[in-house]
Amino acid sequence: MSVGLDLVYASQVACEQTWPGKNRQERYIDMAQITMSEMLKAGLHFGHQTRRWNPKMKQFILTQRNGIHIINLFKSLDMIDKAYDFIKQTVAHNGTVLFVGTKKQAQEAVQNQATRVNMPYVSERWLGGMLTNFQTVSTRVKRLKELEEMDFTDVRGSGLTKKELLLLEREKDKLSKQLGGIRNMNRTPSAMFVVDINKEALAVEEAHKLGIPVVAIVDTNTDPESVEYPIPANDDAIRGVELLTSLMADAVAEGLLDHAGKGAKAEDANAQPMAAWEKELLTKESEQSDNEAKAE
């Protein structure tokens, strides 16, 4: 899907001319570290074919070219900041965020980024009742953990036949694929981040039944009013999905740091090894401070 570089730059200029809220720092203390250039390169401005659009996305659409809707990325940027701030504050108050993305373009990003900040995720098929019937799902997770303790190569010690062990190993593999991402989720999440709400309609429906706020990437073929924190953007571009999922994981990381700062003494923090995401985040903050100092 290529509309040409001239359109990319033209859409950026048009956004700057039509979007009044340019100073993000005046609107948000907790601002996502993302630039317009990164968003354009990731193809986040490309929507779906105009005939597939949802009229409720009109406020986020800049124009159309060659039958394709172009998303106003300055409005997207504003919504990204709102979502970032919400996720950070949720985690800072000891909340958890469930990452959900089962389409091929989202699976790797969702799994990697959620794992990076030790949050639960669903990257395979969403099983009905994962949230609304959480007690039953927890029983299956417990079963998974029991099977993980078994040595399937120890036929003599197990007292089982090779066939029985093989069947149990297959059961473990199936459960791991379905529930591995939520194996450490001891309660329903405080919030949910979703890639493609059309694809994950069941997950969003269950979240709403339980009053769980949803942050989601919404393309031009979706209803942005169906989630609390919509992020208007291309939900089919792998680079774009990776960029936004990584940003939401960064928000989680900042929230975790804030939460740790509230409840732990400085000496305890110094005594524990720093996690990889903490080092990465602190490095980014240090580089940003240096750049701001140079600019002054």
PDB file of C-alpha atoms in Angstrom:
ATOM      1  CA  MET A   1       0.000   0.000   0.000  1.00  0.00           C
ATOM      2  CA  SER A   2       2.014   2.974  -1.231  1.00  0.00           C
ATOM      3  CA  VAL A   3       0.616   6.436  -1.817  1.00  0.00           C
ATOM      4  CA  GLY A   4       3.985   8.057  -2.449  1.00  0.00           C
ATOM      5  CA  LEU A   5       6.453  10.092  -0.444  1.00  0.00           C
ATOM      6  CA  ASP A   6       4.926  13.341  -1.680  1.00  0.00           C
ATOM      7  CA  LEU A   7       1.687  12.435   0.081  1.00  0.00           C
ATOM      8  CA  VAL A   8       3.536  11.452   3.246  1.00  0.00           C
ATOM      9  CA  TYR A   9       5.167  14.848   3.556  1.00  0.00           C
ATOM     10  CA  ALA A  10       2.075  16.682   2.320  1.00  0.00           C
ATOM     11  CA  SER A  11      -0.038  15.000   4.992  1.00  0.00           C
ATOM     12  CA  GLN A  12       2.476  15.978   7.658  1.00  0.00           C
ATOM     13  CA  VAL A  13       2.404  19.627   6.577  1.00  0.00           C
ATOM     14  CA  ALA A  14      -1.381  19.601   6.411  1.00  0.00           C
ATOM     15  CA  CYS A  15      -1.560  18.147   9.920  1.00  0.00           C
ATOM     16  CA  GLU A  16       0.679  20.924  11.226  1.00  0.00           C
ATOM     17  CA  GLN A  17      -1.578  23.527   9.630  1.00  0.00           C
ATOM     18  CA  THR A  18      -4.839  22.080  10.933  1.00  0.00           C
ATOM     19  CA  TRP A  19      -3.861  20.849  14.393  1.00  0.00           C
ATOM     20  CA  PRO A  20      -3.718  23.661  16.997  1.00  0.00           C
ATOM     21  CA  GLY A  21      -2.270  21.760  19.968  1.00  0.00           C
ATOM     22  CA  LYS A  22       1.386  21.661  18.963  1.00  0.00           C
ATOM     23  CA  ASN A  23       2.956  21.986  22.411  1.00  0.00           C
ATOM     24  CA  ARG A  24       2.475  18.533  23.923  1.00  0.00           C
ATOM     25  CA  GLN A  25       4.434  19.428  27.052  1.00  0.00           C
ATOM     26  CA  GLU A  26       1.759  21.967  27.985  1.00  0.00           C
ATOM     27  CA  ARG A  27      -0.888  19.241  27.882  1.00  0.00           C
ATOM     28  CA  TYR A  28       0.892  16.220  29.362  1.00  0.00           C
ATOM     29  CA  ILE A  29       3.486  15.723  32.066  1.00  0.00           C
ATOM     30  CA  ASP A  30       3.954  12.078  31.065  1.00  0.00           C
ATOM     31  CA  MET A  31       4.621  12.290  27.349  1.00  0.00           C
ATOM     32  CA  ALA A  32       5.312   9.326  25.067  1.00  0.00           C
ATOM     33  CA  GLN A  33       8.777   9.374  23.517  1.00  0.00           C
ATOM     34  CA  ILE A  34       7.748   9.291  19.870  1.00  0.00           C
ATOM     35  CA  THR A  35       8.251  11.627  16.917  1.00  0.00           C
ATOM     36  CA  MET A  36       6.171  12.400  13.851  1.00  0.00           C
ATOM     37  CA  SER A  37       9.028  11.131  11.682  1.00  0.00           C
ATOM     38  CA  GLU A  38       8.977   7.732  13.422  1.00  0.00           C
ATOM     39  CA  MET A  39       5.233   7.463  12.978  1.00  0.00           C
ATOM     40  CA  LEU A  40       5.422   8.293   9.271  1.00  0.00           C
ATOM     41  CA  LYS A  41       8.267   5.848   8.647  1.00  0.00           C
ATOM     42  CA  ALA A  42       6.272   3.127  10.407  1.00  0.00           C
ATOM     43  CA  GLY A  43       3.304   3.792   8.105  1.00  0.00           C
ATOM     44  CA  LEU A  44       0.930   4.619  10.947  1.00  0.00           C
ATOM     45  CA  HIS A  45      -0.883   7.217   8.807  1.00  0.00           C
ATOM     46  CA  PHE A  46      -2.231   4.707   6.264  1.00  0.00           C
ATOM     47  CA  GLY A  47      -5.830   3.688   6.905  1.00  0.00           C
ATOM     48  CA  HIS A  48      -8.014   1.192   5.062  1.00  0.00           C
ATOM     49  CA  GLN A  49      -9.781   1.561   1.737  1.00  0.00           C
ATOM     50  CA  THR A  50     -12.389   4.317   1.901  1.00  0.00           C
ATOM     51  CA  ARG A  51     -15.240   1.890   1.204  1.00  0.00           C
ATOM     52  CA  ARG A  52     -14.359  -0.016   4.390  1.00  0.00           C
ATOM     53  CA  TRP A  53     -14.336   2.961   6.732  1.00  0.00           C
ATOM     54  CA  ASN A  54     -16.314   3.456   9.924  1.00  0.00           C
ATOM     55  CA  PRO A  55     -17.942   6.940   9.909  1.00  0.00           C
ATOM     56  CA  LYS A  56     -17.120   7.339  13.610  1.00  0.00           C
ATOM     57  CA  MET A  57     -13.436   7.611  12.616  1.00  0.00           C
ATOM     58  CA  LYS A  58     -14.137  10.769  10.586  1.00  0.00           C
ATOM     59  CA  GLN A  59     -12.660  13.091  13.230  1.00  0.00           C
ATOM     60  CA  PHE A  60      -9.299  11.301  12.962  1.00  0.00           C
ATOM     61  CA  ILE A  61      -9.099  11.181   9.153  1.00  0.00           C
ATOM     62  CA  LEU A  62      -7.078  13.870   7.390  1.00  0.00           C
ATOM     63  CA  THR A  63      -7.844  13.098   3.748  1.00  0.00           C
ATOM     64  CA  GLN A  64      -7.974  10.294   1.195  1.00  0.00           C
ATOM     65  CA  ARG A  65      -5.699   9.392  -1.688  1.00  0.00           C
ATOM     66  CA  ASN A  66      -6.139   6.659  -4.292  1.00  0.00           C
ATOM     67  CA  GLY A  67      -9.048   5.194  -2.360  1.00  0.00           C
ATOM     68  CA  ILE A  68      -7.104   5.042   0.922  1.00  0.00           C
ATOM     69  CA  HIS A  69      -7.893   7.081   4.020  1.00  0.00           C
ATOM     70  CA  ILE A  70      -4.988   9.014   5.563  1.00  0.00           C
ATOM     71  CA  ILE A  71      -5.006   9.341   9.357  1.00  0.00           C
ATOM     72  CA  ASN A  72      -4.247  12.690  10.996  1.00  0.00           C
ATOM     73  CA  LEU A  73      -1.158  11.745  13.006  1.00  0.00           C
ATOM     74  CA  PHE A  74      -1.178  14.887  15.104  1.00  0.00           C
ATOM     75  CA  LYS A  75      -4.513  13.785  16.514  1.00  0.00           C
ATOM     76  CA  SER A  76      -3.052  10.296  16.922  1.00  0.00           C
ATOM     77  CA  LEU A  77      -0.139  11.784  18.850  1.00  0.00           C
ATOM     78  CA  ASP A  78      -2.530  13.450  21.263  1.00  0.00           C
ATOM     79  CA  MET A  79      -4.364  10.170  21.867  1.00  0.00           C
ATOM     80  CA  ILE A  80      -1.057   8.331  22.314  1.00  0.00           C
ATOM     81  CA  ASP A  81      -0.110  10.733  25.098  1.00  0.00           C
ATOM     82  CA  LYS A  82      -3.460  10.192  26.835  1.00  0.00           C
ATOM     83  CA  ALA A  83      -3.056   6.409  26.643  1.00  0.00           C
ATOM     84  CA  TYR A  84       0.571   6.588  27.786  1.00  0.00           C
ATOM     85  CA  ASP A  85      -0.339   8.683  30.819  1.00  0.00           C
ATOM     86  CA  PHE A  86      -3.225   6.362  31.719  1.00  0.00           C
ATOM     87  CA  ILE A  87      -1.125   3.198  31.534  1.00  0.00           C
ATOM     88  CA  LYS A  88       1.724   4.730  33.505  1.00  0.00           C
ATOM     89  CA  GLN A  89      -0.610   5.897  36.278  1.00  0.00           C
ATOM     90  CA  THR A  90      -2.429   2.553  36.345  1.00  0.00           C
ATOM     91  CA  VAL A  91       0.790   0.612  36.877  1.00  0.00           C
ATOM     92  CA  ALA A  92       2.151   3.195  39.336  1.00  0.00           C
ATOM     93  CA  HIS A  93      -0.886   2.415  41.504  1.00  0.00           C
ATOM     94  CA  ASN A  94      -0.034  -1.305  41.478  1.00  0.00           C
ATOM     95  CA  GLY A  95      -2.193  -2.158  38.470  1.00  0.00           C
ATOM     96  CA  THR A  96      -1.501  -4.687  35.732  1.00  0.00           C
ATOM     97  CA  VAL A  97      -1.945  -4.309  31.981  1.00  0.00           C
ATOM     98  CA  LEU A  98      -2.903  -7.250  29.779  1.00  0.00           C
ATOM     99  CA  PHE A  99      -1.437  -6.997  26.254  1.00  0.00           C
ATOM    100  CA  VAL A 100      -3.633  -8.582  23.555  1.00  0.00           C
ATOM    101  CA  GLY A 101      -2.796  -9.106  19.882  1.00  0.00           C
ATOM    102  CA  THR A 102      -3.454 -12.393  18.116  1.00  0.00           C
ATOM    103  CA  LYS A 103      -3.101 -11.321  14.460  1.00  0.00           C
ATOM    104  CA  LYS A 104       0.197 -12.254  12.814  1.00  0.00           C
ATOM    105  CA  GLN A 105       1.372  -8.646  12.592  1.00  0.00           C
ATOM    106  CA  ALA A 106       0.994  -8.244  16.365  1.00  0.00           C
ATOM    107  CA  GLN A 107       1.941 -11.581  17.932  1.00  0.00           C
ATOM    108  CA  GLU A 108       5.696 -11.088  18.227  1.00  0.00           C
ATOM    109  CA  ALA A 109       5.498  -7.472  19.380  1.00  0.00           C
ATOM    110  CA  VAL A 110       2.860  -8.232  22.005  1.00  0.00           C
ATOM    111  CA  GLN A 111       4.775 -11.203  23.395  1.00  0.00           C
ATOM    112  CA  ASN A 112       8.175  -9.486  23.416  1.00  0.00           C
ATOM    113  CA  GLN A 113       7.062  -6.152  24.850  1.00  0.00           C
ATOM    114  CA  ALA A 114       4.782  -7.604  27.526  1.00  0.00           C
ATOM    115  CA  THR A 115       7.545  -9.994  28.586  1.00  0.00           C
ATOM    116  CA  ARG A 116      10.028  -7.098  28.702  1.00  0.00           C
ATOM    117  CA  VAL A 117       8.025  -5.402  31.453  1.00  0.00           C
ATOM    118  CA  ASN A 118       6.743  -8.589  33.102  1.00  0.00           C
ATOM    119  CA  MET A 119       3.104  -8.080  32.112  1.00  0.00           C
ATOM    120  CA  PRO A 120       0.607 -10.762  30.996  1.00  0.00           C
ATOM    121  CA  TYR A 121      -0.248 -11.180  27.329  1.00  0.00           C
ATOM    122  CA  VAL A 122      -2.385 -13.127  24.871  1.00  0.00           C
ATOM    123  CA  SER A 123      -0.788 -13.587  21.460  1.00  0.00           C
ATOM    124  CA  GLU A 124      -2.587 -16.751  20.389  1.00  0.00           C
ATOM    125  CA  ARG A 125      -6.344 -17.278  20.091  1.00  0.00           C
ATOM    126  CA  TRP A 126      -8.426 -15.532  22.739  1.00  0.00           C
ATOM    127  CA  LEU A 127     -10.331 -18.181  24.679  1.00  0.00           C
ATOM    128  CA  GLY A 128     -13.877 -17.239  25.612  1.00  0.00           C
ATOM    129  CA  GLY A 129     -14.100 -16.543  29.334  1.00  0.00           C
ATOM    130  CA  MET A 130     -10.450 -15.619  29.824  1.00  0.00           C
ATOM    131  CA  LEU A 131     -11.658 -12.665  31.890  1.00  0.00           C
ATOM    132  CA  THR A 132     -15.338 -13.281  32.599  1.00  0.00           C
ATOM    133  CA  ASN A 133     -14.680 -16.873  33.717  1.00  0.00           C
ATOM    134  CA  PHE A 134     -11.268 -16.215  35.214  1.00  0.00           C
ATOM    135  CA  GLN A 135     -11.663 -18.748  38.027  1.00  0.00           C
ATOM    136  CA  THR A 136     -11.956 -21.630  35.556  1.00  0.00           C
ATOM    137  CA  VAL A 137      -9.064 -20.279  33.493  1.00  0.00           C
ATOM    138  CA  SER A 138      -6.966 -20.084  36.675  1.00  0.00           C
ATOM    139  CA  THR A 139      -7.636 -23.781  37.235  1.00  0.00           C
ATOM    140  CA  ARG A 140      -6.233 -24.539  33.781  1.00  0.00           C
ATOM    141  CA  VAL A 141      -3.180 -22.385  34.517  1.00  0.00           C
ATOM    142  CA  LYS A 142      -2.639 -24.360  37.723  1.00  0.00           C
ATOM    143  CA  ARG A 143      -2.805 -27.547  35.662  1.00  0.00           C
ATOM    144  CA  LEU A 144      -0.189 -26.122  33.285  1.00  0.00           C
ATOM    145  CA  LYS A 145       2.189 -25.406  36.158  1.00  0.00           C
ATOM    146  CA  GLU A 146       1.736 -28.947  37.478  1.00  0.00           C
ATOM    147  CA  LEU A 147       2.594 -30.415  34.082  1.00  0.00           C
ATOM    148  CA  GLU A 148       5.651 -28.170  33.800  1.00  0.00           C
ATOM    149  CA  GLU A 149       7.039 -29.815  36.933  1.00  0.00           C
ATOM    150  CA  MET A 150       6.962 -33.258  35.318  1.00  0.00           C
ATOM    151  CA  ASP A 151       9.926 -34.987  33.681  1.00  0.00           C
ATOM    152  CA  PHE A 152       8.451 -36.571  30.576  1.00  0.00           C
ATOM    153  CA  THR A 153      11.645 -38.524  29.892  1.00  0.00           C
ATOM    154  CA  ASP A 154      11.545 -40.382  33.230  1.00  0.00           C
ATOM    155  CA  VAL A 155       9.348 -43.342  32.331  1.00  0.00           C
ATOM    156  CA  ARG A 156      10.474 -45.527  35.237  1.00  0.00           C
ATOM    157  CA  GLY A 157      10.238 -42.850  37.927  1.00  0.00           C
ATOM    158  CA  SER A 158       6.858 -41.533  36.803  1.00  0.00           C
ATOM    159  CA  GLY A 159       5.085 -44.862  36.978  1.00  0.00           C
ATOM    160  CA  LEU A 160       3.426 -44.066  33.651  1.00  0.00           C
ATOM    161  CA  THR A 161       3.722 -45.563  30.193  1.00  0.00           C
ATOM    162  CA  LYS A 162       5.481 -43.782  27.338  1.00  0.00           C
ATOM    163  CA  LYS A 163       2.121 -43.187  25.675  1.00  0.00           C
ATOM    164  CA  GLU A 164       0.651 -41.644  28.827  1.00  0.00           C
ATOM    165  CA  LEU A 165       3.670 -39.370  29.201  1.00  0.00           C
ATOM    166  CA  LEU A 166       3.421 -38.352  25.547  1.00  0.00           C
ATOM    167  CA  LEU A 167      -0.246 -37.409  25.966  1.00  0.00           C
ATOM    168  CA  LEU A 168       0.557 -35.382  29.084  1.00  0.00           C
ATOM    169  CA  GLU A 169       3.387 -33.595  27.286  1.00  0.00           C
ATOM    170  CA  ARG A 170       1.044 -32.704  24.439  1.00  0.00           C
ATOM    171  CA  GLU A 171      -1.459 -31.381  26.965  1.00  0.00           C
ATOM    172  CA  LYS A 172       1.267 -29.235  28.517  1.00  0.00           C
ATOM    173  CA  ASP A 173       2.318 -27.845  25.124  1.00  0.00           C
ATOM    174  CA  LYS A 174      -1.281 -27.004  24.235  1.00  0.00           C
ATOM    175  CA  LEU A 175      -1.918 -25.254  27.552  1.00  0.00           C
ATOM    176  CA  SER A 176       1.377 -23.397  27.304  1.00  0.00           C
ATOM    177  CA  LYS A 177       0.456 -22.076  23.863  1.00  0.00           C
ATOM    178  CA  GLN A 178      -2.999 -20.993  25.016  1.00  0.00           C
ATOM    179  CA  LEU A 179      -2.252 -19.751  28.529  1.00  0.00           C
ATOM    180  CA  GLY A 180       1.509 -19.291  28.786  1.00  0.00           C
ATOM    181  CA  GLY A 181       1.233 -15.521  28.544  1.00  0.00           C
ATOM    182  CA  ILE A 182      -1.123 -15.278  31.538  1.00  0.00           C
ATOM    183  CA  ARG A 183       0.456 -18.014  33.690  1.00  0.00           C
ATOM    184  CA  ASN A 184       1.480 -15.418  36.305  1.00  0.00           C
ATOM    185  CA  MET A 185      -1.690 -13.306  36.140  1.00  0.00           C
ATOM    186  CA  ASN A 186      -3.236 -13.972  39.551  1.00  0.00           C
ATOM    187  CA  ARG A 187      -6.214 -11.642  39.107  1.00  0.00           C
ATOM    188  CA  THR A 188      -8.071  -9.906  36.314  1.00  0.00           C
ATOM    189  CA  PRO A 189      -6.042  -6.997  34.888  1.00  0.00           C
ATOM    190  CA  SER A 190      -6.533  -3.330  35.732  1.00  0.00           C
ATOM    191  CA  ALA A 191      -6.366  -2.351  32.049  1.00  0.00           C
ATOM    192  CA  MET A 192      -5.937  -3.916  28.635  1.00  0.00           C
ATOM    193  CA  PHE A 193      -3.924  -2.874  25.570  1.00  0.00           C
ATOM    194  CA  VAL A 194      -5.315  -4.243  22.309  1.00  0.00           C
ATOM    195  CA  VAL A 195      -4.070  -4.349  18.724  1.00  0.00           C
ATOM    196  CA  ASP A 196      -7.092  -4.349  16.349  1.00  0.00           C
ATOM    197  CA  ILE A 197     -10.388  -4.206  18.236  1.00  0.00           C
ATOM    198  CA  ASN A 198     -12.257  -5.825  15.347  1.00  0.00           C
ATOM    199  CA  LYS A 199     -10.057  -8.903  15.580  1.00  0.00           C
ATOM    200  CA  GLU A 200     -10.175  -8.895  19.387  1.00  0.00           C
ATOM    201  CA  ALA A 201     -13.883  -8.039  19.727  1.00  0.00           C
ATOM    202  CA  LEU A 202     -14.467 -10.831  22.266  1.00  0.00           C
ATOM    203  CA  ALA A 203     -11.589  -9.669  24.469  1.00  0.00           C
ATOM    204  CA  VAL A 204     -12.885  -6.085  24.416  1.00  0.00           C
ATOM    205  CA  GLU A 205     -16.413  -7.274  25.200  1.00  0.00           C
ATOM    206  CA  GLU A 206     -15.216  -9.252  28.227  1.00  0.00           C
ATOM    207  CA  ALA A 207     -13.161  -6.300  29.469  1.00  0.00           C
ATOM    208  CA  HIS A 208     -16.201  -4.023  29.276  1.00  0.00           C
ATOM    209  CA  LYS A 209     -18.369  -6.511  31.173  1.00  0.00           C
ATOM    210  CA  LEU A 210     -15.879  -6.327  34.043  1.00  0.00           C
ATOM    211  CA  GLY A 211     -15.344  -2.567  33.821  1.00  0.00           C
ATOM    212  CA  ILE A 212     -11.737  -2.913  32.634  1.00  0.00           C
ATOM    213  CA  PRO A 213     -10.575   0.149  30.609  1.00  0.00           C
ATOM    214  CA  VAL A 214      -9.208  -0.618  27.149  1.00  0.00           C
ATOM    215  CA  VAL A 215      -6.367   1.115  25.316  1.00  0.00           C
ATOM    216  CA  ALA A 216      -6.379   0.118  21.653  1.00  0.00           C
ATOM    217  CA  ILE A 217      -4.980   0.832  18.216  1.00  0.00           C
ATOM    218  CA  VAL A 218      -8.004   1.764  16.101  1.00  0.00           C
ATOM    219  CA  ASP A 219      -7.794   1.775  12.304  1.00  0.00           C
ATOM    220  CA  THR A 220     -10.209   3.584   9.985  1.00  0.00           C
ATOM    221  CA  ASN A 221     -12.485   0.529   9.794  1.00  0.00           C
ATOM    222  CA  THR A 222     -13.193   0.444  13.554  1.00  0.00           C
ATOM    223  CA  ASP A 223     -15.378   2.236  16.096  1.00  0.00           C
ATOM    224  CA  PRO A 224     -13.144   4.400  18.331  1.00  0.00           C
ATOM    225  CA  GLU A 225     -16.021   4.956  20.752  1.00  0.00           C
ATOM    226  CA  SER A 226     -15.998   1.275  21.723  1.00  0.00           C
ATOM    227  CA  VAL A 227     -12.827   1.703  23.820  1.00  0.00           C
ATOM    228  CA  GLU A 228     -11.812   4.182  26.502  1.00  0.00           C
ATOM    229  CA  TYR A 229      -8.414   5.130  25.065  1.00  0.00           C
ATOM    230  CA  PRO A 230      -8.367   4.818  21.242  1.00  0.00           C
ATOM    231  CA  ILE A 231      -5.118   5.363  19.334  1.00  0.00           C
ATOM    232  CA  PRO A 232      -5.968   6.151  15.676  1.00  0.00           C
ATOM    233  CA  ALA A 233      -3.335   4.371  13.582  1.00  0.00           C
ATOM    234  CA  ASN A 234      -2.632   1.646  11.058  1.00  0.00           C
ATOM    235  CA  ASP A 235      -3.089  -1.668  12.886  1.00  0.00           C
ATOM    236  CA  ASP A 236      -1.797  -3.803  10.008  1.00  0.00           C
ATOM    237  CA  ALA A 237       1.759  -2.473   9.584  1.00  0.00           C
ATOM    238  CA  ILE A 238       4.237  -4.610  11.547  1.00  0.00           C
ATOM    239  CA  ARG A 239       6.621  -1.707  12.195  1.00  0.00           C
ATOM    240  CA  GLY A 240       3.770   0.487  13.348  1.00  0.00           C
ATOM    241  CA  VAL A 241       2.379  -2.145  15.691  1.00  0.00           C
ATOM    242  CA  GLU A 242       5.861  -2.735  17.112  1.00  0.00           C
ATOM    243  CA  LEU A 243       6.368   0.998  17.664  1.00  0.00           C
ATOM    244  CA  LEU A 244       3.096   1.561  19.519  1.00  0.00           C
ATOM    245  CA  THR A 245       3.297  -1.664  21.529  1.00  0.00           C
ATOM    246  CA  SER A 246       6.822  -0.745  22.600  1.00  0.00           C
ATOM    247  CA  LEU A 247       5.576   2.697  23.672  1.00  0.00           C
ATOM    248  CA  MET A 248       2.861   1.206  25.846  1.00  0.00           C
ATOM    249  CA  ALA A 249       5.450  -1.121  27.397  1.00  0.00           C
ATOM    250  CA  ASP A 250       7.599   1.947  28.119  1.00  0.00           C
ATOM    251  CA  ALA A 251       4.619   3.473  29.931  1.00  0.00           C
ATOM    252  CA  VAL A 252       4.361   0.301  32.010  1.00  0.00           C
ATOM    253  CA  ALA A 253       8.076   0.492  32.800  1.00  0.00           C
ATOM    254  CA  GLU A 254       7.769   4.087  33.987  1.00  0.00           C
ATOM    255  CA  GLY A 255       4.779   3.136  36.118  1.00  0.00           C
ATOM    256  CA  LEU A 256       6.731   0.285  37.689  1.00  0.00           C
ATOM    257  CA  LEU A 257       9.577   2.644  38.543  1.00  0.00           C
ATOM    258  CA  ASP A 258       7.147   5.097  40.141  1.00  0.00           C
ATOM    259  CA  HIS A 259       5.491   2.314  42.126  1.00  0.00           C
ATOM    260  CA  ALA A 260       8.840   0.980  43.312  1.00  0.00           C
ATOM    261  CA  GLY A 261       9.877   4.483  44.357  1.00  0.00           C
ATOM    262  CA  LYS A 262       6.760   4.893  46.485  1.00  0.00           C
ATOM    263  CA  GLY A 263       7.067   1.632  48.364  1.00  0.00           C
ATOM    264  CA  ALA A 264      10.768   0.885  48.657  1.00  0.00           C
ATOM    265  CA  LYS A 265      13.640   2.485  50.502  1.00  0.00           C
ATOM    266  CA  ALA A 266      16.569   3.726  48.465  1.00  0.00           C
ATOM    267  CA  GLU A 267      18.950   1.277  50.115  1.00  0.00           C
ATOM    268  CA  ASP A 268      16.715  -1.651  49.182  1.00  0.00           C
ATOM    269  CA  ALA A 269      16.582  -0.462  45.574  1.00  0.00           C
ATOM    270  CA  ASN A 270      20.368  -0.200  45.441  1.00  0.00           C
ATOM    271  CA  ALA A 271      20.769  -3.701  46.854  1.00  0.00           C
ATOM    272  CA  GLN A 272      18.787  -5.325  44.032  1.00  0.00           C
ATOM    273  CA  PRO A 273      20.084  -5.792  40.476  1.00  0.00           C
ATOM    274  CA  MET A 274      18.529  -3.459  37.921  1.00  0.00           C
ATOM    275  CA  ALA A 275      16.264  -5.086  35.331  1.00  0.00           C
ATOM    276  CA  ALA A 276      17.026  -4.662  31.627  1.00  0.00           C
ATOM    277  CA  TRP A 277      13.985  -2.452  31.035  1.00  0.00           C
ATOM    278  CA  GLU A 278      15.023  -0.185  33.932  1.00  0.00           C
ATOM    279  CA  LYS A 279      18.503   0.276  32.475  1.00  0.00           C
ATOM    280  CA  GLU A 280      17.022   0.985  29.031  1.00  0.00           C
ATOM    281  CA  LEU A 281      14.537   3.516  30.385  1.00  0.00           C
ATOM    282  CA  LEU A 282      17.093   5.329  32.553  1.00  0.00           C
ATOM    283  CA  THR A 283      19.492   5.503  29.605  1.00  0.00           C
ATOM    284  CA  LYS A 284      16.774   7.092  27.439  1.00  0.00           C
ATOM    285  CA  GLU A 285      15.948   9.616  30.176  1.00  0.00           C
ATOM    286  CA  SER A 286      19.618  10.505  30.602  1.00  0.00           C
ATOM    287  CA  GLU A 287      20.110  11.012  26.861  1.00  0.00           C
ATOM    288  CA  GLN A 288      16.959  13.158  26.676  1.00  0.00           C
ATOM    289  CA  SER A 289      18.181  15.350  29.564  1.00  0.00           C
ATOM    290  CA  ASP A 290      21.566  15.792  27.877  1.00  0.00           C
ATOM    291  CA  ASN A 291      19.910  16.791  24.595  1.00  0.00           C
ATOM    292  CA  GLU A 292      17.652  19.306  26.358  1.00  0.00           C
ATOM    293  CA  ALA A 293      20.643  20.788  28.192  1.00  0.00           C
ATOM    294  CA  LYS A 294      22.536  21.202  24.923  1.00  0.00           C
ATOM    295  CA  ALA A 295      19.507  22.839  23.302  1.00  0.00           C
ATOM    296  CA  GLU A 296      19.385  25.429  26.082  1.00  0.00           C
TER     297      GLU A 296
END
